[in-house]
Short mmCIF file of C-alpha atoms and ligand atoms in Angstrom, two decimals:
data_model
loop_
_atom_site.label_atom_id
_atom_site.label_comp_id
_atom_site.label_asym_id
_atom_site.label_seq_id
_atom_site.Cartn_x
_atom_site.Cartn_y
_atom_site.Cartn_z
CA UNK A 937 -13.28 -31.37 9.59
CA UNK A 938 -12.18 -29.24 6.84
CA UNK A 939 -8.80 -29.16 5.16
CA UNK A 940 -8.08 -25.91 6.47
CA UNK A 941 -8.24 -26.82 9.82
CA UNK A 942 -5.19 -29.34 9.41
CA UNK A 943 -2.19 -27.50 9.21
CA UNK A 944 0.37 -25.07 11.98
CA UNK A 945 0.28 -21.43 11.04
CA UNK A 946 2.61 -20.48 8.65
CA UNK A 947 4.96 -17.64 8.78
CA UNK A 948 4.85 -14.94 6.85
CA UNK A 949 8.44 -13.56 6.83
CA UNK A 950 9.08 -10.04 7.06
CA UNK A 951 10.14 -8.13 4.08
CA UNK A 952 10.99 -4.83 2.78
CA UNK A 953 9.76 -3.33 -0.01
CA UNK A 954 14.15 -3.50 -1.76
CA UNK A 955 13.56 -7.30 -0.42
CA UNK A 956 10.70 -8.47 -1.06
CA UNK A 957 11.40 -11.15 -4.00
CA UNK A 958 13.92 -12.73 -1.83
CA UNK A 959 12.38 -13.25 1.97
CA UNK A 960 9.61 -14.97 1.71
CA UNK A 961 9.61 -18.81 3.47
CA UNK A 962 6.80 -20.04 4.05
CA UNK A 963 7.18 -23.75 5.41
CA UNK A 964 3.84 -25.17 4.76
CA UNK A 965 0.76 -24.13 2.19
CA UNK A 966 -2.48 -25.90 3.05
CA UNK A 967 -4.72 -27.43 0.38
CA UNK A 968 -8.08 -25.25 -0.75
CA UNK A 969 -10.75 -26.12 1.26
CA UNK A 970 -13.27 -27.78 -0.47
CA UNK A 971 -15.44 -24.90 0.14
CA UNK A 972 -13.11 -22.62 -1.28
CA UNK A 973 -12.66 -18.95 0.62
CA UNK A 974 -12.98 -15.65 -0.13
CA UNK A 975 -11.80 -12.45 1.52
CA UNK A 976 -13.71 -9.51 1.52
CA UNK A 977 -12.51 -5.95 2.12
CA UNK A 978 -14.43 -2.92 2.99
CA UNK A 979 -12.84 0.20 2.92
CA UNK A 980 -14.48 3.62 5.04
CA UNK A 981 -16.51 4.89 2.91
CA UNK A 982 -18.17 1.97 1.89
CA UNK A 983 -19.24 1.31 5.77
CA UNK A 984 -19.55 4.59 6.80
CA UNK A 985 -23.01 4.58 8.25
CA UNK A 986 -25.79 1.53 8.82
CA UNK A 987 -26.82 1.25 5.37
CA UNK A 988 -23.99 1.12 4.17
CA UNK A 989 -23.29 -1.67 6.86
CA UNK A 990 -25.58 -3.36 6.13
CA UNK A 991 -24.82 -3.44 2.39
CA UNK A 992 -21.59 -5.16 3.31
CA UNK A 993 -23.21 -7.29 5.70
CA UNK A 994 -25.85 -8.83 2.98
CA UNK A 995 -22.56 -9.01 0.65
CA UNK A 996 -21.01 -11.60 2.95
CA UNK A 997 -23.78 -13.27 3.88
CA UNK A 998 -24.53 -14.11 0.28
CA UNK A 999 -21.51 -15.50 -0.19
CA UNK A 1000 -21.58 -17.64 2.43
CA UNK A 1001 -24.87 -19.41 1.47
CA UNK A 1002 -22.92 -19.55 -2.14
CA UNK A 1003 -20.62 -21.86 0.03
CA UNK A 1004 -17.57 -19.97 0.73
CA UNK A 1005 -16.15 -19.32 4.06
CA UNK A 1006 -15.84 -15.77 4.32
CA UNK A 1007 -13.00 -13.38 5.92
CA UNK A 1008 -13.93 -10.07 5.86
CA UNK A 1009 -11.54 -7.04 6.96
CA UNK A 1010 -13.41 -4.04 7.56
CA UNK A 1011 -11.88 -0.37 8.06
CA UNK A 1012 -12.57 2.23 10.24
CA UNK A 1013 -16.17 3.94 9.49
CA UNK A 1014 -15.89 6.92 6.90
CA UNK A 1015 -13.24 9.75 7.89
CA UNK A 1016 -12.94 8.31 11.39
CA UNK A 1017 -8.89 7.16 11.69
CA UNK A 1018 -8.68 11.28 10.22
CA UNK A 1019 -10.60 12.84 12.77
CA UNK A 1020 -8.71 10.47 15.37
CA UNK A 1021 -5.66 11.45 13.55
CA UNK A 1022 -6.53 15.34 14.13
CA UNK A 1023 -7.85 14.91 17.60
CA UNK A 1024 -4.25 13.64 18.55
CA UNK A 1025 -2.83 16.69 17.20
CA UNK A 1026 -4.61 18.76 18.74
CA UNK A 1027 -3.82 17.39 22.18
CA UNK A 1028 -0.21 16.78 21.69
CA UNK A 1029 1.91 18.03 18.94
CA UNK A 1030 4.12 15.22 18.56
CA UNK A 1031 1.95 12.75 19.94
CA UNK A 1032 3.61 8.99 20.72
CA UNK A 1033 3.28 6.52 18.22
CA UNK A 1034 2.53 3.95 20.68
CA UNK A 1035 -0.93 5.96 22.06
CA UNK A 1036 -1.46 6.74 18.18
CA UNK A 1037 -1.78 3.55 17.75
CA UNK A 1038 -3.69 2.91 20.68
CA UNK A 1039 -6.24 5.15 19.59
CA UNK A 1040 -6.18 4.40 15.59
CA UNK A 1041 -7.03 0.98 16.27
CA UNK A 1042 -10.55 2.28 18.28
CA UNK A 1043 -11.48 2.81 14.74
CA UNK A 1044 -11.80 0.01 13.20
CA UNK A 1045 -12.67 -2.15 16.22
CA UNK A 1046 -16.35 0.27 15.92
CA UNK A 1047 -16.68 -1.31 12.45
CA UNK A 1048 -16.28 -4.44 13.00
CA UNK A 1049 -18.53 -4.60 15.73
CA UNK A 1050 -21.06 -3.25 14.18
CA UNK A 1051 -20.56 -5.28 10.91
CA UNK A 1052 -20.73 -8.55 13.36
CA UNK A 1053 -24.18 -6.86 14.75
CA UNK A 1054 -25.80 -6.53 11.48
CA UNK A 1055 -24.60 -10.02 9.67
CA UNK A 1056 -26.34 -11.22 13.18
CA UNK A 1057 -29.53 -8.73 12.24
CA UNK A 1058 -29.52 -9.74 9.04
CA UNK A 1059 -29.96 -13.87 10.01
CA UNK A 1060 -26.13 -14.72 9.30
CA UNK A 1061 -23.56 -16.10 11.88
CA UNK A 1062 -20.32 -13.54 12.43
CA UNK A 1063 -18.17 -13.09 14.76
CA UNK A 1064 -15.52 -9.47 14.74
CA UNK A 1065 -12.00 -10.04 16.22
CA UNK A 1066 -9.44 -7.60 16.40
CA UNK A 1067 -5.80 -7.79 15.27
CA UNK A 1068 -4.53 -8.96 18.84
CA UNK A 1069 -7.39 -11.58 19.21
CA UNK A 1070 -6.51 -13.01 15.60
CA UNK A 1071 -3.10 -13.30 16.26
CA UNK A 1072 -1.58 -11.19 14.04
CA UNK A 1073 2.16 -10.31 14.97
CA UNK A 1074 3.84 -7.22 13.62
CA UNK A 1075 7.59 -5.95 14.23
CA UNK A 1076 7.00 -3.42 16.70
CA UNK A 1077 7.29 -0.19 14.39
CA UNK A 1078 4.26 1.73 15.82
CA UNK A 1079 2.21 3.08 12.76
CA UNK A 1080 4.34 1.34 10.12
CA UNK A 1081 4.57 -1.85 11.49
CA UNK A 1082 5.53 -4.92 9.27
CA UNK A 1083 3.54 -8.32 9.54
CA UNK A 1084 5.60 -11.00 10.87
CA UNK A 1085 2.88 -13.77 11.58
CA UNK A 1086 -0.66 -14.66 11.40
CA UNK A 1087 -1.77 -17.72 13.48
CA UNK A 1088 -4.52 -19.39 11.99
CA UNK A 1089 -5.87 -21.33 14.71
CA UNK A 1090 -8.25 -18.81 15.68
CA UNK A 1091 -9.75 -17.80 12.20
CA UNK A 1092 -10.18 -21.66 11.45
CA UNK A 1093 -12.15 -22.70 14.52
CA UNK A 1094 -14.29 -19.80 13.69
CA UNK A 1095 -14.65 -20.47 10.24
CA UNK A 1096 -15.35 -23.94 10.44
CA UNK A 1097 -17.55 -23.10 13.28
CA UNK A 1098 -20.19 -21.33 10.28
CA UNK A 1099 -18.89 -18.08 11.15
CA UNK A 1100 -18.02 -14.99 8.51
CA UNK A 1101 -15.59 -13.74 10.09
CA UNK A 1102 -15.09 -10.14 10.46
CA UNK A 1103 -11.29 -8.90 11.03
CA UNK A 1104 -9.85 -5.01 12.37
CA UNK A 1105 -8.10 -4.20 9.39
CA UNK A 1106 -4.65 -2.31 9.75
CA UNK A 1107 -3.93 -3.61 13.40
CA UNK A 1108 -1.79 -6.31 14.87
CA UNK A 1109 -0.03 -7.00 18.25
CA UNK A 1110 3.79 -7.20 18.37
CA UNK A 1111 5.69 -9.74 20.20
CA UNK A 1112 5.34 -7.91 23.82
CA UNK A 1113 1.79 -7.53 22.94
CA UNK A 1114 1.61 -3.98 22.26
CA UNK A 1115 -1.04 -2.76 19.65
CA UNK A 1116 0.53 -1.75 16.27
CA UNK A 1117 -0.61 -0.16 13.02
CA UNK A 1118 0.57 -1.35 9.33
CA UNK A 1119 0.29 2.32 8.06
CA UNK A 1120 -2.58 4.65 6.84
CA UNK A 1121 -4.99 2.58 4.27
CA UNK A 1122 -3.01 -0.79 5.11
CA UNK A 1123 -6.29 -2.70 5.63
CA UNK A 1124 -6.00 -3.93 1.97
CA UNK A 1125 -2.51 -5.35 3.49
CA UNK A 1126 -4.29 -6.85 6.27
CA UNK A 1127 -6.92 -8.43 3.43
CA UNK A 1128 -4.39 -9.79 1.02
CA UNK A 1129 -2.24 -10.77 3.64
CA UNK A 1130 -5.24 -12.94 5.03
CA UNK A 1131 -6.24 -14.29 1.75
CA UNK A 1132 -2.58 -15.44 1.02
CA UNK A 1133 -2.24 -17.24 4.19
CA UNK A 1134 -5.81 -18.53 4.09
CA UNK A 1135 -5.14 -19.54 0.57
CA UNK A 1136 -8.01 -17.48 -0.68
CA UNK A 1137 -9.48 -18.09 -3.75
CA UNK A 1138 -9.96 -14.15 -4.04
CA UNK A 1139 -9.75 -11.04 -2.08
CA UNK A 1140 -11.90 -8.85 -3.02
CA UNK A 1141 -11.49 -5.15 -2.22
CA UNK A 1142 -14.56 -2.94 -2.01
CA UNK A 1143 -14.02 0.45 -2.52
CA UNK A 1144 -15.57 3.97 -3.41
CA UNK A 1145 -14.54 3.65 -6.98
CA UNK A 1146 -15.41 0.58 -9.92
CA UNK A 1147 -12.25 -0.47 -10.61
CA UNK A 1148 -8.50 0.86 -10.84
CA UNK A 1149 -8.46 3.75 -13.40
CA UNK A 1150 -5.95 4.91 -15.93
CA UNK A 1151 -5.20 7.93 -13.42
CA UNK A 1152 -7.03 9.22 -10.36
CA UNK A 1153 -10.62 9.58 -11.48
CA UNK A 1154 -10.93 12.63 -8.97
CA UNK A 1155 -7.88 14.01 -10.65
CA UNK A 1156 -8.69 13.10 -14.51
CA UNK A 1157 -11.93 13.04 -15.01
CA UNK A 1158 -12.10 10.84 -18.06
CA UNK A 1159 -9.57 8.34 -16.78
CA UNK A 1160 -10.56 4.56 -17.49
CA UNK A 1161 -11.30 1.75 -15.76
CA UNK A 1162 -8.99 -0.77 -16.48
CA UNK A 1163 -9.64 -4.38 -16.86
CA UNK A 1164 -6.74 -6.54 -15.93
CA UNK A 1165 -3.67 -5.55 -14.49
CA UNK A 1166 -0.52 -7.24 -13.58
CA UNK A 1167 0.63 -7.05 -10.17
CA UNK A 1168 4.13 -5.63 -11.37
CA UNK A 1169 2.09 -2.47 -12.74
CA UNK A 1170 -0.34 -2.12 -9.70
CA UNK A 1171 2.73 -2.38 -7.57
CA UNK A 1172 4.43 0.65 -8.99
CA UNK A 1173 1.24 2.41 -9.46
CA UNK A 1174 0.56 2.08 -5.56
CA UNK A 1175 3.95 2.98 -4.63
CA UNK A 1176 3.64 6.21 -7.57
CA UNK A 1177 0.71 6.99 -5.60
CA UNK A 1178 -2.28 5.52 -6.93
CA UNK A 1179 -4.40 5.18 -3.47
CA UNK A 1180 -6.77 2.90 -4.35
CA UNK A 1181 -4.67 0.07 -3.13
CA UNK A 1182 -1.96 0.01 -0.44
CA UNK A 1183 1.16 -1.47 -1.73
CA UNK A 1184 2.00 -3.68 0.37
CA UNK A 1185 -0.96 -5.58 -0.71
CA UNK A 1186 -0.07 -6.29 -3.58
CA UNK A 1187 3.55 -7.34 -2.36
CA UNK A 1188 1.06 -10.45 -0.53
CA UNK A 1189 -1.31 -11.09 -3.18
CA UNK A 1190 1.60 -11.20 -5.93
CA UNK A 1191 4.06 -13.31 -3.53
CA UNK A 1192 1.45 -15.87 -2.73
CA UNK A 1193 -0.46 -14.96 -6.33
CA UNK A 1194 -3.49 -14.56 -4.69
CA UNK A 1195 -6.18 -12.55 -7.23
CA UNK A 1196 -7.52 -9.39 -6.16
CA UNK A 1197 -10.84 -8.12 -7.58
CA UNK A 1198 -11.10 -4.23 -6.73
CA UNK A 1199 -14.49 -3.14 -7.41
CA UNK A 1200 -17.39 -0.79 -6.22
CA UNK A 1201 -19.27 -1.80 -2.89
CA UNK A 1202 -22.22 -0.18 -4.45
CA UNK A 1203 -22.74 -2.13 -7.60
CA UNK A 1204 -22.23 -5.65 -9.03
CA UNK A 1205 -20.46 -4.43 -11.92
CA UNK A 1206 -16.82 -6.37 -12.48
CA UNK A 1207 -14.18 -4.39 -11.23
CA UNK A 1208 -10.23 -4.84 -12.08
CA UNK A 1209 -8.92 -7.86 -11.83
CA UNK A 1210 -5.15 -7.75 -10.36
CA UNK A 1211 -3.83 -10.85 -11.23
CA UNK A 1212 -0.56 -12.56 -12.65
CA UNK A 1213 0.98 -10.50 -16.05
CA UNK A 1214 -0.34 -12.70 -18.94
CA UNK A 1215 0.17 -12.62 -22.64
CA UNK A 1216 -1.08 -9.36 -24.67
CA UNK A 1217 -0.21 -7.13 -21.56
CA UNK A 1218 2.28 -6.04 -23.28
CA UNK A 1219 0.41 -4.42 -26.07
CA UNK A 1220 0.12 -1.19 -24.75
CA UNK A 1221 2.82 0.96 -24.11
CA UNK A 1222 1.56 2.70 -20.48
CA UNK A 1223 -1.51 1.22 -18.25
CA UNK A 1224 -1.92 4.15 -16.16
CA UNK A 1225 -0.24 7.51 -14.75
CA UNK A 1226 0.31 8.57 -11.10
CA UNK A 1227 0.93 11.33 -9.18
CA UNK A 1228 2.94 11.94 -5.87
CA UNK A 1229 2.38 15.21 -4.47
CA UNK A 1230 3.72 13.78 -0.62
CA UNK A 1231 7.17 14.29 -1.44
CA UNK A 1232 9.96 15.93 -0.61
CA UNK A 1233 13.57 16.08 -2.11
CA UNK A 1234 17.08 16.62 -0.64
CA UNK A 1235 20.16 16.99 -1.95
CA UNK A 1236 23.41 16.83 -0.04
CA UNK A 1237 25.97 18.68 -1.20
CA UNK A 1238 30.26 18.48 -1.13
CA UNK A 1239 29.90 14.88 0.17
CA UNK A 1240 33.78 13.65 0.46
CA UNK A 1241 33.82 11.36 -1.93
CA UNK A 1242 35.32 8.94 0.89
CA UNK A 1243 34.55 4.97 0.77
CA UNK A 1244 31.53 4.28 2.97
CA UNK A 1245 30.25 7.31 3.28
CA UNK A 1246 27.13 6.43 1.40
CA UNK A 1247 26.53 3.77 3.23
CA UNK A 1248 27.56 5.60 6.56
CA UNK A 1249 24.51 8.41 5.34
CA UNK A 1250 21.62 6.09 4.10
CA UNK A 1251 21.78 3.68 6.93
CA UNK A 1252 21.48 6.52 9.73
CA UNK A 1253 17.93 7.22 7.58
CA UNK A 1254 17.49 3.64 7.38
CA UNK A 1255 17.29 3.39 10.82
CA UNK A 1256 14.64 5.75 11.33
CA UNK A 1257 12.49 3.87 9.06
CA UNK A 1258 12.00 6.15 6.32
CA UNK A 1259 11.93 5.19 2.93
CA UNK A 1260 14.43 6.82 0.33
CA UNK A 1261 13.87 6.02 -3.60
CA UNK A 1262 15.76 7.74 -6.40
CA UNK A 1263 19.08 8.37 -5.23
CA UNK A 1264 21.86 10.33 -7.65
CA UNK A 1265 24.77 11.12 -7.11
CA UNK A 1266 27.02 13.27 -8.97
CA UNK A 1267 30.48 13.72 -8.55
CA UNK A 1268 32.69 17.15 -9.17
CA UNK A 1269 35.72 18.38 -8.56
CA UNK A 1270 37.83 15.54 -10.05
CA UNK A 1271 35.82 13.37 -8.10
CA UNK A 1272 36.88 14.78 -4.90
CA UNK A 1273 33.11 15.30 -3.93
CA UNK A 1274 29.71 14.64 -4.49
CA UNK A 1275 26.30 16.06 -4.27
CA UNK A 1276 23.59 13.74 -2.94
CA UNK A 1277 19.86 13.92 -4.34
CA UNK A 1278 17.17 11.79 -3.29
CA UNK A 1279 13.24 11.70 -2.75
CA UNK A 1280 11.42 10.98 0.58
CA UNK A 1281 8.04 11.74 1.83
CA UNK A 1282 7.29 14.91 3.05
CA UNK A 1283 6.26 13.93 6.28
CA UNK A 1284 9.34 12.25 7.13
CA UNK A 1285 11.26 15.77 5.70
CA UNK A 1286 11.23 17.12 9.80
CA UNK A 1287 13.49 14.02 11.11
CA UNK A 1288 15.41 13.09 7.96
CA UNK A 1289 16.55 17.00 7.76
CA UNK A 1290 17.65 17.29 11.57
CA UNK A 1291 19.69 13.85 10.68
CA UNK A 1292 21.12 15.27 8.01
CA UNK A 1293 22.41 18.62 9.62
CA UNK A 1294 23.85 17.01 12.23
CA UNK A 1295 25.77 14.70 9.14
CA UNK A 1296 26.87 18.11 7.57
CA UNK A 1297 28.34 18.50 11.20
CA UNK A 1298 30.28 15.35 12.00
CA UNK A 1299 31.07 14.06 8.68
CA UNK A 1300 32.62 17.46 6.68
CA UNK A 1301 29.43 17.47 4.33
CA UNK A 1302 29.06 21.12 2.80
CA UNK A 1303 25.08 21.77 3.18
CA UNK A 1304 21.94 20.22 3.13
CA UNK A 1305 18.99 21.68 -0.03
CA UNK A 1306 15.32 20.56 0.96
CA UNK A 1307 12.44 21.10 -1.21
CA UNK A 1308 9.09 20.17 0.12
CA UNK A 1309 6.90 21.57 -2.20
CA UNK A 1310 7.30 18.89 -5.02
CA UNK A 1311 5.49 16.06 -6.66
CA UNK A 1312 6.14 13.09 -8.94
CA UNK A 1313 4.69 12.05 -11.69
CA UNK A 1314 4.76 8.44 -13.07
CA UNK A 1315 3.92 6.35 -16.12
CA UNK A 1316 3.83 2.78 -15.35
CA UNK A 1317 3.35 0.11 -18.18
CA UNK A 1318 4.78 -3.58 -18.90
CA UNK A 1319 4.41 -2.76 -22.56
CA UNK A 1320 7.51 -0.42 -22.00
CA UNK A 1321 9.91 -3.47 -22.35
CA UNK A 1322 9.03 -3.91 -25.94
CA UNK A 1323 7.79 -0.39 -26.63
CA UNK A 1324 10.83 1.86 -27.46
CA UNK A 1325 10.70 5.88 -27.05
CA UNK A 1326 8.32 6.00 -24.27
CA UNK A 1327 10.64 7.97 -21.90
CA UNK A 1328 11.21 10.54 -24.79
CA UNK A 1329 7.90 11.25 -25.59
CA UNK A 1330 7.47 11.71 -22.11
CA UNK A 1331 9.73 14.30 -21.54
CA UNK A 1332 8.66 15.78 -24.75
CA UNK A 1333 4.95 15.69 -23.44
CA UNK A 1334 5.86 17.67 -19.98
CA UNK A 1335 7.90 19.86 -22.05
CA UNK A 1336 5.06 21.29 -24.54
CA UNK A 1337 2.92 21.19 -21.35
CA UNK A 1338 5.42 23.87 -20.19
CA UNK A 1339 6.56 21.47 -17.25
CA UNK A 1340 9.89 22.00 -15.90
CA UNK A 1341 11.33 18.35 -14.05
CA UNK A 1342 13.83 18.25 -11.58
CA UNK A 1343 14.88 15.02 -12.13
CA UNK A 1344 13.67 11.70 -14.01
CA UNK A 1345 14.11 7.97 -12.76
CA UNK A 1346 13.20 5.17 -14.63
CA UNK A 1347 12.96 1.08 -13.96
CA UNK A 1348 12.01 -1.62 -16.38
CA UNK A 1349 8.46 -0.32 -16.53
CA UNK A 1350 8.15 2.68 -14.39
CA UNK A 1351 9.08 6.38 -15.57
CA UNK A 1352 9.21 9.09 -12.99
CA UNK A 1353 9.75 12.60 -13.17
CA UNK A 1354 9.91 15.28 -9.84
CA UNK A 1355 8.18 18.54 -11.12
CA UNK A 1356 7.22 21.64 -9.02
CA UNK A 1357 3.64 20.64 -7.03
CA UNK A 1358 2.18 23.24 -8.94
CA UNK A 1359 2.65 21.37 -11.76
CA UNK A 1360 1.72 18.21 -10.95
CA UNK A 1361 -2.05 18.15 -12.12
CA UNK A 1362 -0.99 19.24 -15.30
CA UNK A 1363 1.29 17.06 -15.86
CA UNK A 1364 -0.70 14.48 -15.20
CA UNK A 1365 -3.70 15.66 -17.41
CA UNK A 1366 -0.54 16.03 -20.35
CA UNK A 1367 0.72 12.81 -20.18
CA UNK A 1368 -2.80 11.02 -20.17
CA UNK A 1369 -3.70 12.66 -23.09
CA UNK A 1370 -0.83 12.27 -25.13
CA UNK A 1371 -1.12 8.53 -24.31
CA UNK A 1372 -4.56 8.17 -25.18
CA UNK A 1373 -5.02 6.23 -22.23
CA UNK A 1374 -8.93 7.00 -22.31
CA UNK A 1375 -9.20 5.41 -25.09
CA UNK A 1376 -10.44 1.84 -25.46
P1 LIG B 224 -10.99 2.81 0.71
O1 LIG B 224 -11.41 3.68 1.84
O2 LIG B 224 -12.09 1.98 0.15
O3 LIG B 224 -9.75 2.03 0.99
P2 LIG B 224 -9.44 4.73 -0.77
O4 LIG B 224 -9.87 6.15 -0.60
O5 LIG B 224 -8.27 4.28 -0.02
O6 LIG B 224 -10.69 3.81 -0.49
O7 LIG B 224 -9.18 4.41 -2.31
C1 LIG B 224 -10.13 4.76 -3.29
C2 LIG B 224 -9.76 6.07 -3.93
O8 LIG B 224 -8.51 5.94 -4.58
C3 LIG B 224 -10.69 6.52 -5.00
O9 LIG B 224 -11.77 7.27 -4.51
C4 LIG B 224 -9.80 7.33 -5.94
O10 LIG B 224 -9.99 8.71 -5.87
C5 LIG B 224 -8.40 7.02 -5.47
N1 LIG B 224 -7.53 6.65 -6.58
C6 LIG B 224 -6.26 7.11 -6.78
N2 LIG B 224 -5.73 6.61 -7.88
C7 LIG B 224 -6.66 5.79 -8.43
C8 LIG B 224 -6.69 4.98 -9.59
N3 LIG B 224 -5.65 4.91 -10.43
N4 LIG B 224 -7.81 4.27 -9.83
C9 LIG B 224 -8.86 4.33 -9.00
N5 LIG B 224 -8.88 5.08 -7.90
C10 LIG B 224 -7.81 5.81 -7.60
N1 LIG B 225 -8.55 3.19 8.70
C1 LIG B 225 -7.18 3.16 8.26
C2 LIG B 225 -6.85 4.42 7.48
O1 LIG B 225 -7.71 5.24 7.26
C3 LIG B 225 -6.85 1.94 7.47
C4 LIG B 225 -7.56 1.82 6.13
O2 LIG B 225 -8.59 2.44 5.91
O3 LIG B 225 -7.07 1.06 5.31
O4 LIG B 225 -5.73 4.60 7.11
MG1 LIG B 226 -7.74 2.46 0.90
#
């Protein structure tokens, strides 16, 4: 019997992002089976259609007769959780999260079915299970659900049965047994969050580009592939919007420092390697450069400047599960009052906006300033704790670029700036210049 087979499933506590260094107890960490285990992610476009399947499927097989069990998490084909996505919309304008996530999770449950048929075709030994069948237990946020639990019963006696198996990524089941959803491109959290209770040697993340880039590619065409990276500075990039990996992710792989290999499903070329900071990281200034352009701001103004009241605002947000970064406040009138500012994501502008007004009702606040039409643009580096100037050249960077900001927030290695959406490409462009990050 193998090692991995010995031990209860472990919890995996829940966390938020503000949180995260702080919640995690796990009780019990299994020893690395002597075949060792790898997780491998596919993301939609790199199993949008048979061949490409089938690619995937040969992937897995090989590295099963390399001797590793293997864990795959497979997405939903191509554009498919959009077009579901749209299809909801157009039969209900506000459409219940709960039957959203009923039919979201249709889309990956096609994949990994198939995936299972072809590793079979191809003379390999699967076996697909969705999020409920795997046991994995979510709060029961529908569409941004958090993972509470995996059980690892099932995934062992199918591993140690010979099987790869194949997982649903971005589902789970919550405690009533509803189907949930971890949020859109969460099946990287599904993947890391496998490989750190699995104690994965790797998870690997297959994707539509080589590697994580300097910037975008599709936005800056001579971005650069970037080696190594720690998984401080992928962190912020994801959360600065860098899609090619879904923060939370890396919240898993870095907790349980689990490595993550993103690279191309199409070659065999090394990818990025997102792994634990190490020495010489800090010899450049910025890794990369991101750009938000899902945000929206608000500011609220002629907040009494009463005790509590902060506290009495962001929690009513809180509660509706909406995330709120770069708060300011600034005070006037002798300190009688303050105005408000902070950044959320567009999407969540409808709900925050009609909690707001009715704030501006009950609690004396003067008036509520929404801007949807904005982006963010960050630099994200480790090197910027030994690096001095980096935020000025910055702003002096936007500035020549003719770049007006809004407002700036920094962190130990994160600088942020809100500029008009128009800008945002520019910006972008600007700043990756001036930093020579295409450069070697
Ligand atoms: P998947 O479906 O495989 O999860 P995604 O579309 O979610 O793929 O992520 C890959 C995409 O992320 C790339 O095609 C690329 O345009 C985008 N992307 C954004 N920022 C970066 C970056 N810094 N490096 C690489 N890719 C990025
Ligand atoms: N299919 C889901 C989405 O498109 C999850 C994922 O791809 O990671 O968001
Ligand atoms: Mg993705």
């Amino acid at each position: 019997m193998s090692p991995i087979l010995l031990f209860a499933p472990i919890r995996l506590a829940v966390w938020h992002r503000q949180s995260l260094p702080l919640a995690m107890g796990h009780e019990s960490r299994y020893h690395l089976a002597p075949m060792g285990l790898i997780v491998q992610k596919f993301g939609g476009t790199s199993v949008a259609n048979a061949q490409k399947i089938h690619r995937a499927a040969r992937r897995a097989i090989q590295a099963k007769r390399d001797g590793k069990h293997v864990v795959m998490v497979v997405s939903a084909m191509g554009r498919t959780t959009d077009k579901l996505v749209s299809l909801a919309r157009e039969v209900a304008s506000n459409p219940p999260k709960r039957e959203l996530d009923m039919l979201l999770t249709t889309g990956e449950q096609v994949s990994i079915a198939l995936m299972a048929m072809a590793i079979h075709d191809a003379g390999g030994q699967a076996i697909s299970l969705t999020g409920a069948q795997l046991g994995l237990v979510t709060d029961s946020v529908h569409t941004k659900a958090k993972i509470h639990k995996i059980e690892r019963r099932r995934l062992e006696s199918e591993l140690e049965a010979g099987n790869i198996v194949i997982v649903a990524g971005f589902q789970g089941i919550d405690a009533a047994g509803e189907i949930t959803t971890l949020g859109r491109g969460a099946s990287d959290t599904t993947a890391t969050a496998l490989a750190a209770v699995l104690e994965a040697e790797m998870c690997e993340i297959y994707t539509d580009v080589d590697g994580v880039y300097t910037a975008d590619p599709r936005v800056v065409p001579n971005a650069r592939k970037i080696d190594t990276i720690s998984y401080d500075e992928m962190l912020e990039m994801a959360s600065a919007g860098a899609g090619v990996m879904h923060g939370r992710a890396i919240e898993f792989a870095m907790r349980f420092d689990v490595p993550v290999h993103v690279r191309s499903a199409l070659t065999d070329a090394p990818g990025t390697m997102i792994m634990r900071e190490t020495e010489g990281m800090e010899a450049l200034a910025i890794r990369g450069v991101t750009l938000r352009e899902d945000l929206a701001t608000m500011v609220l103004l002629g907040v009494p400047n009463k005790t509590g009241m902060a506290g009495r605002i962001f929690e009513e947000i809180a509660k509706h599960h909406v995330i709120v970064d770069d708060i300011v406040q600034n005070m006037y009138d002798d300190g009688k009052f303050a105005n408000i500012g902070f950044v959320i994501s567009a999407e969540d502008s409808p709900i925050v906006k009609e909690l707001t007004d009715r704030l501006v009702r009950e609690q004396g606040l003067q008036g509520v300033e929404t801007q949807d039409q904005v982006s963010k643009i960050s630099a994200i580096g480790v090197g910027m704790r030994s690096h001095s100037g980096v935020a000025a050249s910055m702003f002096d960077i936007l500035g020549s670029a003719g770049v007006n900001i809004h407002s700036i927030s920094t962190s130990e290695i994160v600088i942020s700036c809100v500029v008009a959406r128009e800008d945002g490409h520019k910006a972008l462009a600007a700043i990756h210049d001036a930093f020579h990050l295409s450069d070697k």
